[in-house]
C-alpha atoms as a printed R data frame, in Angstrom:
    type eleno elety resid chain resno       x       y       z
1   ATOM     1    CA   MET     A     1   9.942   5.996 -24.532
2   ATOM     2    CA   GLU     A     2  10.087   6.347 -28.313
3   ATOM     3    CA   THR     A     3  12.687   3.560 -28.476
4   ATOM     4    CA   GLY     A     4  10.642   1.276 -26.245
5   ATOM     5    CA   MET     A     5  12.951   1.876 -23.296
6   ATOM     6    CA   ILE     A     6  11.635   3.564 -20.144
7   ATOM     7    CA   LYS     A     7  13.866   5.847 -18.084
8   ATOM     8    CA   ILE     A     8  12.823   6.109 -14.427
9   ATOM     9    CA   THR     A     9  14.258   8.569 -11.913
10  ATOM    10    CA   GLY     A    10  13.819   8.250  -8.164
11  ATOM    11    CA   VAL     A    11  14.427  11.183  -5.822
12  ATOM    12    CA   GLN     A    12  15.269  10.273  -2.224
13  ATOM    13    CA   ALA     A    13  14.186  13.691  -0.981
14  ATOM    14    CA   ARG     A    14  14.906  14.621   2.595
15  ATOM    15    CA   ARG     A    15  11.814  15.336   4.650
16  ATOM    16    CA   THR     A    16  11.005  19.010   4.630
17  ATOM    17    CA   GLU     A    17   8.419  21.367   6.046
18  ATOM    18    CA   LYS     A    18   5.535  22.532   3.933
19  ATOM    19    CA   ILE     A    19   6.895  26.075   3.589
20  ATOM    20    CA   GLU     A    20  10.126  24.780   2.009
21  ATOM    21    CA   ALA     A    21   8.580  22.171  -0.311
22  ATOM    22    CA   LEU     A    22   8.372  24.343  -3.425
23  ATOM    23    CA   ASP     A    23  12.021  25.429  -3.409
24  ATOM    24    CA   THR     A    24  13.186  21.921  -2.536
25  ATOM    25    CA   MET     A    25  11.268  20.316  -5.383
26  ATOM    26    CA   ARG     A    26  12.446  22.920  -7.894
27  ATOM    27    CA   MET     A    27  16.060  22.341  -6.913
28  ATOM    28    CA   LEU     A    28  15.808  18.545  -7.055
29  ATOM    29    CA   ILE     A    29  14.121  18.219 -10.447
30  ATOM    30    CA   SER     A    30  15.778  21.126 -12.299
31  ATOM    31    CA   ASP     A    31  18.157  18.948 -14.335
32  ATOM    32    CA   ILE     A    32  16.103  15.763 -14.610
33  ATOM    33    CA   SER     A    33  15.056  14.434 -17.991
34  ATOM    34    CA   SER     A    34  13.142  11.217 -17.535
35  ATOM    35    CA   ASP     A    35  10.000   9.334 -18.559
36  ATOM    36    CA   VAL     A    36   8.962   8.622 -14.980
37  ATOM    37    CA   LEU     A    37   9.831  10.646 -11.869
38  ATOM    38    CA   LEU     A    38   9.029   9.359  -8.363
39  ATOM    39    CA   PHE     A    39   9.377  10.916  -4.881
40  ATOM    40    CA   PRO     A    40   8.938   9.266  -1.416
41  ATOM    41    CA   GLU     A    41   5.892   8.947   0.793
42  ATOM    42    CA   LYS     A    42   5.080  11.944   3.026
43  ATOM    43    CA   TRP     A    43   8.447  13.627   2.401
44  ATOM    44    CA   VAL     A    44   6.661  16.937   2.947
45  ATOM    45    CA   THR     A    45   5.419  17.239   6.512
46  ATOM    46    CA   GLY     A    46   2.152  18.890   7.478
47  ATOM    47    CA   GLU     A    47  -1.288  18.794   5.935
48  ATOM    48    CA   TYR     A    48  -2.526  20.031   2.563
49  ATOM    49    CA   THR     A    49  -5.820  20.551   0.835
50  ATOM    50    CA   GLU     A    50  -5.946  19.221  -2.715
51  ATOM    51    CA   GLU     A    51  -6.031  22.789  -3.975
52  ATOM    52    CA   GLU     A    52  -2.752  23.493  -2.156
53  ATOM    53    CA   VAL     A    53  -1.098  20.432  -3.694
54  ATOM    54    CA   LEU     A    54  -2.177  21.444  -7.179
55  ATOM    55    CA   SER     A    55  -1.043  25.023  -6.588
56  ATOM    56    CA   LEU     A    56   2.365  23.776  -5.444
57  ATOM    57    CA   LEU     A    57   2.838  21.593  -8.516
58  ATOM    58    CA   ASP     A    58   1.498  24.300 -10.823
59  ATOM    59    CA   SER     A    59   4.403  26.486  -9.688
60  ATOM    60    CA   ILE     A    60   6.968  23.947 -10.945
61  ATOM    61    CA   ASP     A    61   7.917  23.256 -14.553
62  ATOM    62    CA   ILE     A    62   6.790  19.643 -14.985
63  ATOM    63    CA   ASP     A    63   5.189  19.983 -18.410
64  ATOM    64    CA   ASN     A    64   8.004  17.990 -20.018
65  ATOM    65    CA   ILE     A    65   7.728  15.000 -17.655
66  ATOM    66    CA   PRO     A    66   5.508  12.211 -19.038
67  ATOM    67    CA   PHE     A    67   4.768  10.629 -15.648
68  ATOM    68    CA   PHE     A    68   5.396  12.505 -12.394
69  ATOM    69    CA   ILE     A    69   4.513  11.063  -8.988
70  ATOM    70    CA   PRO     A    70   5.533  13.672  -6.384
71  ATOM    71    CA   GLY     A    71   5.435  11.166  -3.525
72  ATOM    72    CA   SER     A    72   2.459  11.266  -1.208
73  ATOM    73    CA   PHE     A    73   0.923  14.058   0.841
74  ATOM    74    CA   SER     A    74  -1.322  14.277   3.868
75  ATOM    75    CA   VAL     A    75  -4.449  15.638   2.170
76  ATOM    76    CA   ARG     A    76  -7.441  16.955   4.079
77  ATOM    77    CA   GLU     A    77 -10.945  16.471   2.663
78  ATOM    78    CA   GLY     A    78 -13.538  17.802   5.059
79  ATOM    79    CA   SER     A    79 -13.135  15.894   8.306
80  ATOM    80    CA   SER     A    80 -11.009  13.145   6.715
81  ATOM    81    CA   LEU     A    81  -7.247  13.015   6.189
82  ATOM    82    CA   TYR     A    82  -5.797  10.796   3.444
83  ATOM    83    CA   ASN     A    83  -2.263   9.652   2.654
84  ATOM    84    CA   ARG     A    84  -2.563  10.494  -1.043
85  ATOM    85    CA   SER     A    85  -0.277  10.077  -4.040
86  ATOM    86    CA   TYR     A    86  -0.942  12.026  -7.262
87  ATOM    87    CA   LEU     A    87  -0.013  11.255 -10.853
88  ATOM    88    CA   PHE     A    88   0.744  14.066 -13.296
89  ATOM    89    CA   HIS     A    89   1.015  13.528 -17.055
90  ATOM    90    CA   TYR     A    90   2.932  16.302 -18.815
91  ATOM    91    CA   GLY     A    91   1.973  18.676 -16.008
92  ATOM    92    CA   LYS     A    92  -1.700  17.736 -15.819
93  ATOM    93    CA   MET     A    93  -3.042  15.932 -12.774
94  ATOM    94    CA   VAL     A    94  -4.841  12.822 -14.025
95  ATOM    95    CA   GLY     A    95  -5.708  11.161 -10.739
96  ATOM    96    CA   HIS     A    96  -4.657  10.039  -7.288
97  ATOM    97    CA   GLN     A    97  -4.251   6.904  -5.206
98  ATOM    98    CA   ASP     A    98  -5.056   6.898  -1.498
99  ATOM    99    CA   LYS     A    99  -3.124   4.586   0.794
100 ATOM   100    CA   ILE     A   100  -5.297   1.606   1.684
101 ATOM   101    CA   SER     A   101  -3.324  -0.327   4.311
102 ATOM   102    CA   LEU     A   102  -2.539   2.164   7.052
103 ATOM   103    CA   PHE     A   103   0.577   1.375   9.089
104 ATOM   104    CA   ALA     A   104   1.096   1.400  12.873
105 ATOM   105    CA   ASP     A   105  -0.659   4.486  14.340
106 ATOM   106    CA   GLU     A   106  -1.746   5.932  10.979
107 ATOM   107    CA   PRO     A   107  -5.403   4.879  11.533
108 ATOM   108    CA   ILE     A   108  -5.540   7.373  14.400
109 ATOM   109    CA   ARG     A   109  -5.122  10.277  11.942
110 ATOM   110    CA   TYR     A   110  -5.835   8.932   8.466
111 ATOM   111    CA   LYS     A   111  -8.766   7.407   6.648
112 ATOM   112    CA   ALA     A   112  -7.984   4.391   4.456
113 ATOM   113    CA   GLY     A   113  -8.422   4.572   0.706
114 ATOM   114    CA   SER     A   114 -11.398   2.743  -0.775
115 ATOM   115    CA   SER     A   115 -10.240   1.899  -4.305
116 ATOM   116    CA   ILE     A   116  -7.292   0.502  -6.253
117 ATOM   117    CA   ARG     A   117  -6.581   2.543  -9.362
118 ATOM   118    CA   VAL     A   118  -4.683   1.743 -12.540
119 ATOM   119    CA   PHE     A   119  -3.487   4.745 -14.550
120 ATOM   120    CA   SER     A   120  -3.318   4.031 -18.288
121 ATOM   121    CA   GLY     A   121  -1.592   6.212 -20.873
122 ATOM   122    CA   ASP     A   122   1.215   6.117 -23.456
123 ATOM   123    CA   ASP     A   123   1.348   2.289 -23.417
124 ATOM   124    CA   LEU     A   124   1.939   2.211 -19.666
125 ATOM   125    CA   LYS     A   125  -0.471   0.943 -17.041
126 ATOM   126    CA   ILE     A   126   0.790   2.167 -13.682
127 ATOM   127    CA   GLY     A   127  -0.174   1.096 -10.183
128 ATOM   128    CA   ILE     A   128   0.784   3.229  -7.172
129 ATOM   129    CA   PRO     A   129   0.533   1.262  -3.927
130 ATOM   130    CA   VAL     A   130   1.643   3.650  -1.185
131 ATOM   131    CA   CYS     A   131   4.339   2.273   1.138
132 ATOM   132    CA   TYR     A   132   2.725  -0.459   3.310
133 ATOM   133    CA   ASP     A   133   0.230  -1.334   0.550
134 ATOM   134    CA   ILE     A   134   3.020  -3.195  -1.278
135 ATOM   135    CA   ASP     A   135   3.377  -5.708   1.579
136 ATOM   136    CA   PHE     A   136   0.122  -7.453   0.697
137 ATOM   137    CA   PRO     A   137   0.156  -9.711  -2.407
138 ATOM   138    CA   TYR     A   138  -3.523  -9.129  -3.274
139 ATOM   139    CA   TYR     A   139  -2.814  -5.504  -4.246
140 ATOM   140    CA   SER     A   140  -0.263  -6.373  -6.933
141 ATOM   141    CA   LYS     A   141  -2.373  -9.317  -8.103
142 ATOM   142    CA   VAL     A   142  -5.359  -7.017  -8.642
143 ATOM   143    CA   LEU     A   143  -3.098  -4.650 -10.584
144 ATOM   144    CA   MET     A   144  -1.921  -7.560 -12.763
145 ATOM   145    CA   ARG     A   145  -5.522  -8.533 -13.466
146 ATOM   146    CA   GLU     A   146  -6.034  -5.036 -14.856
147 ATOM   147    CA   GLY     A   147  -2.952  -5.281 -17.098
148 ATOM   148    CA   CYS     A   148  -0.629  -3.120 -14.982
149 ATOM   149    CA   ASN     A   149   2.945  -3.189 -16.343
150 ATOM   150    CA   LEU     A   150   4.751  -0.876 -13.901
151 ATOM   151    CA   ILE     A   151   4.418  -0.551 -10.111
152 ATOM   152    CA   LEU     A   152   5.627   2.641  -8.430
153 ATOM   153    CA   ASN     A   153   5.800   2.633  -4.639
154 ATOM   154    CA   PRO     A   154   6.394   5.904  -2.750
155 ATOM   155    CA   SER     A   155   7.700   4.773   0.655
156 ATOM   156    CA   LEU     A   156   8.946   5.928   4.027
157 ATOM   157    CA   ILE     A   157  10.905   3.056   5.564
158 ATOM   158    CA   ARG     A   158  13.089   3.180   8.673
159 ATOM   159    CA   SER     A   159  16.651   2.042   8.039
160 ATOM   160    CA   ASN     A   160  16.394  -0.884  10.478
161 ATOM   161    CA   PHE     A   161  13.736  -2.464   8.243
162 ATOM   162    CA   VAL     A   162  15.549  -2.116   4.918
163 ATOM   163    CA   GLU     A   163  16.151  -5.853   4.527
164 ATOM   164    CA   GLU     A   164  12.485  -6.744   4.987
165 ATOM   165    CA   TRP     A   165  11.337  -3.891   2.718
166 ATOM   166    CA   HIS     A   166  13.666  -5.022  -0.071
167 ATOM   167    CA   LEU     A   167  12.335  -8.576   0.268
168 ATOM   168    CA   TYR     A   168   8.773  -7.357  -0.278
169 ATOM   169    CA   ILE     A   169   9.733  -5.322  -3.359
170 ATOM   170    CA   SER     A   170  11.733  -8.202  -4.822
171 ATOM   171    CA   ALA     A   171   8.929 -10.678  -4.176
172 ATOM   172    CA   ARG     A   172   6.249  -8.487  -5.783
173 ATOM   173    CA   SER     A   173   8.448  -8.092  -8.879
174 ATOM   174    CA   LEU     A   174   9.427 -11.748  -9.244
175 ATOM   175    CA   GLU     A   175   6.034 -13.267  -8.487
176 ATOM   176    CA   ASN     A   176   4.306 -10.996 -11.016
177 ATOM   177    CA   ARG     A   177   7.100 -10.543 -13.599
178 ATOM   178    CA   VAL     A   178   6.702  -6.769 -13.342
179 ATOM   179    CA   PRO     A   179   9.125  -3.923 -12.511
180 ATOM   180    CA   VAL     A   180   8.671  -2.401  -9.056
181 ATOM   181    CA   VAL     A   181  10.343   0.860  -8.052
182 ATOM   182    CA   SER     A   182  10.215   1.930  -4.403
183 ATOM   183    CA   VAL     A   183  11.600   5.312  -3.313
184 ATOM   184    CA   ASN     A   184  12.440   6.243   0.281
185 ATOM   185    CA   SER     A   185  13.454   9.486   1.990
186 ATOM   186    CA   SER     A   186  17.138   9.992   2.773
187 ATOM   187    CA   SER     A   187  16.369  11.725   6.084
188 ATOM   188    CA   ASP     A   188  17.185  10.098   9.409
189 ATOM   189    CA   PRO     A   189  15.888   7.571  10.501
190 ATOM   190    CA   PHE     A   190  14.997   6.409   6.951
191 ATOM   191    CA   GLU     A   191  18.325   6.902   5.162
192 ATOM   192    CA   GLY     A   192  17.308   6.107   1.603
193 ATOM   193    CA   ASN     A   193  18.340   2.712   0.192
194 ATOM   194    CA   SER     A   194  15.645   3.001  -2.474
195 ATOM   195    CA   ILE     A   195  15.261  -0.055  -4.662
196 ATOM   196    CA   ALA     A   196  14.232  -0.827  -8.223
197 ATOM   197    CA   VAL     A   197  13.627  -4.456  -9.205
198 ATOM   198    CA   VAL     A   198  13.203  -5.538 -12.813
199 ATOM   199    CA   PRO     A   199  12.484  -9.125 -13.933
200 ATOM   200    CA   TYR     A   200  14.160 -10.674 -16.952
201 ATOM   201    CA   ARG     A   201  14.070 -14.020 -18.692
202 ATOM   202    CA   ASP     A   202  16.932 -16.460 -18.239
203 ATOM   203    CA   GLY     A   203  16.346 -19.568 -20.311
204 ATOM   204    CA   THR     A   204  13.020 -21.066 -19.297
205 ATOM   205    CA   GLY     A   205  12.784 -19.094 -16.060
206 ATOM   206    CA   PHE     A   206  12.930 -15.576 -14.689
207 ATOM   207    CA   ARG     A   207  15.416 -13.751 -12.487
208 ATOM   208    CA   ILE     A   208  15.377 -10.232 -11.074
209 ATOM   209    CA   ARG     A   209  17.852  -7.399 -11.456
210 ATOM   210    CA   LYS     A   210  18.069  -5.115  -8.405
211 ATOM   211    CA   THR     A   211  19.323  -1.538  -8.186
212 ATOM   212    CA   ILE     A   212  19.797  -0.118  -4.673
213 ATOM   213    CA   SER     A   213  20.650   3.562  -4.372
214 ATOM   214    CA   HIS     A   214  22.498   5.594  -1.763
215 ATOM   215    CA   GLU     A   215  22.390   8.787  -3.850
216 ATOM   216    CA   THR     A   216  19.743  11.494  -3.609
217 ATOM   217    CA   ILE     A   217  18.850  11.038  -7.281
218 ATOM   218    CA   PHE     A   218  19.129   7.710  -9.079
219 ATOM   219    CA   GLU     A   219  18.138   6.477 -12.524
220 ATOM   220    CA   ILE     A   220  17.337   3.155 -14.114
221 ATOM   221    CA   THR     A   221  16.331   2.275 -17.657
222 ATOM   222    CA   ILE     A   222  14.031  -0.660 -18.231
223 ATOM   223    CA   ASP     A   223  13.331  -2.620 -21.395
224 ATOM   224    CA   PRO     A   224   9.767  -4.006 -21.452
225 ATOM   225    CA   SER     A   225  10.785  -6.658 -23.971
226 ATOM   226    CA   GLU     A   226  12.710  -8.370 -21.147
227 ATOM   227    CA   TYR     A   227   9.596  -9.151 -19.118
228 ATOM   228    CA   GLU     A   228   6.348  -8.276 -20.937
229 ATOM   229    CA   GLU     A   229   5.627 -11.742 -22.357
230 ATOM   230    CA   GLY     A   230   6.489 -13.272 -18.988
231 ATOM   231    CA   ARG     A   231   4.167 -10.864 -17.166
232 ATOM   232    CA   GLU     A   232   1.220 -11.790 -19.360
233 ATOM   233    CA   ARG     A   233   1.923 -15.513 -19.111
234 ATOM   234    CA   ARG     A   234   2.417 -15.368 -15.335
235 ATOM   235    CA   TYR     A   235  -1.046 -13.937 -14.826
236 ATOM   236    CA   GLU     A   236  -2.584 -16.655 -16.984
237 ATOM   237    CA   GLU     A   237  -0.744 -19.369 -15.005
238 ATOM   238    CA   ASP     A   238  -1.836 -18.115 -11.573
239 ATOM   239    CA   PRO     A   239  -4.919 -20.103 -10.453
240 ATOM   240    CA   GLY     A   240  -5.667 -17.749  -7.551
241 ATOM   241    CA   THR     A   241  -8.619 -15.388  -7.267
242 ATOM   242    CA   TYR     A   242  -7.783 -11.858  -6.120
243 ATOM   243    CA   SER     A   243 -10.198  -9.014  -5.623
244 ATOM   244    CA   PHE     A   244 -10.869  -5.650  -4.012
245 ATOM   245    CA   PRO     A   245 -14.267  -3.978  -3.591
246 ATOM   246    CA   VAL     A   246 -13.516  -1.059  -5.950
247 ATOM   247    CA   VAL     A   247 -11.026  -1.147  -8.832
248 ATOM   248    CA   GLU     A   248 -10.846   1.793 -11.228
249 ATOM   249    CA   ASN     A   249  -9.076   2.319 -14.534
250 ATOM   250    CA   ILE     A   250  -8.039   5.938 -15.103
251 ATOM   251    CA   ARG     A   251  -7.320   6.452 -18.803
252 ATOM   252    CA   PHE     A   252  -5.722   9.576 -20.236
């Protein structure tokens, strides 16, 4: 990030049982050198306590990764279960985002998150809508209000809904002039097809550049100078009012 460019790596990890998660993660990230590293939603099956998640990540060398989002986990807090995504900054956990919009039968098991969080550090303001959260425009609009300049979306999308998923990611990027990276599991019936969408100026308007991956590990490099002025102007031009009961800024 010293040159102003941001290198982002997505890992389309296959779903694995809890007992195998540590070895799998070590193997997948051993040769990665990136500014941002993102895994899919619930790629590790089973439930965790927060202490177990932190113990797992403490056993992996992530101290050299500026921004690490290890997907999302099913995290138990007392009687409640959350679909929770953590953010680590050079190996230190700085906060988490709970999934707000629960999909299909998730409300039977999970409790919805109660706040939208923006994580601010090293000139990045990151939002982490978890999977289905990205479908709803208000979420990204609230992030834009808080100055978010990168959206990372851990996902778990069945392969027969890839087209619709990619439309949502593209729309959130174009309508807000902000990069959106969404990472899926490569396991059946999901089969990867992760997508990164980056807006760029073309004359007086904006287009989007899409990268769709069929590899386990994929990389993109983004240049904020291509979209940053457009992102700020787009928010000022939008006459809509978007809100959520609790919005938090996590600075580190």
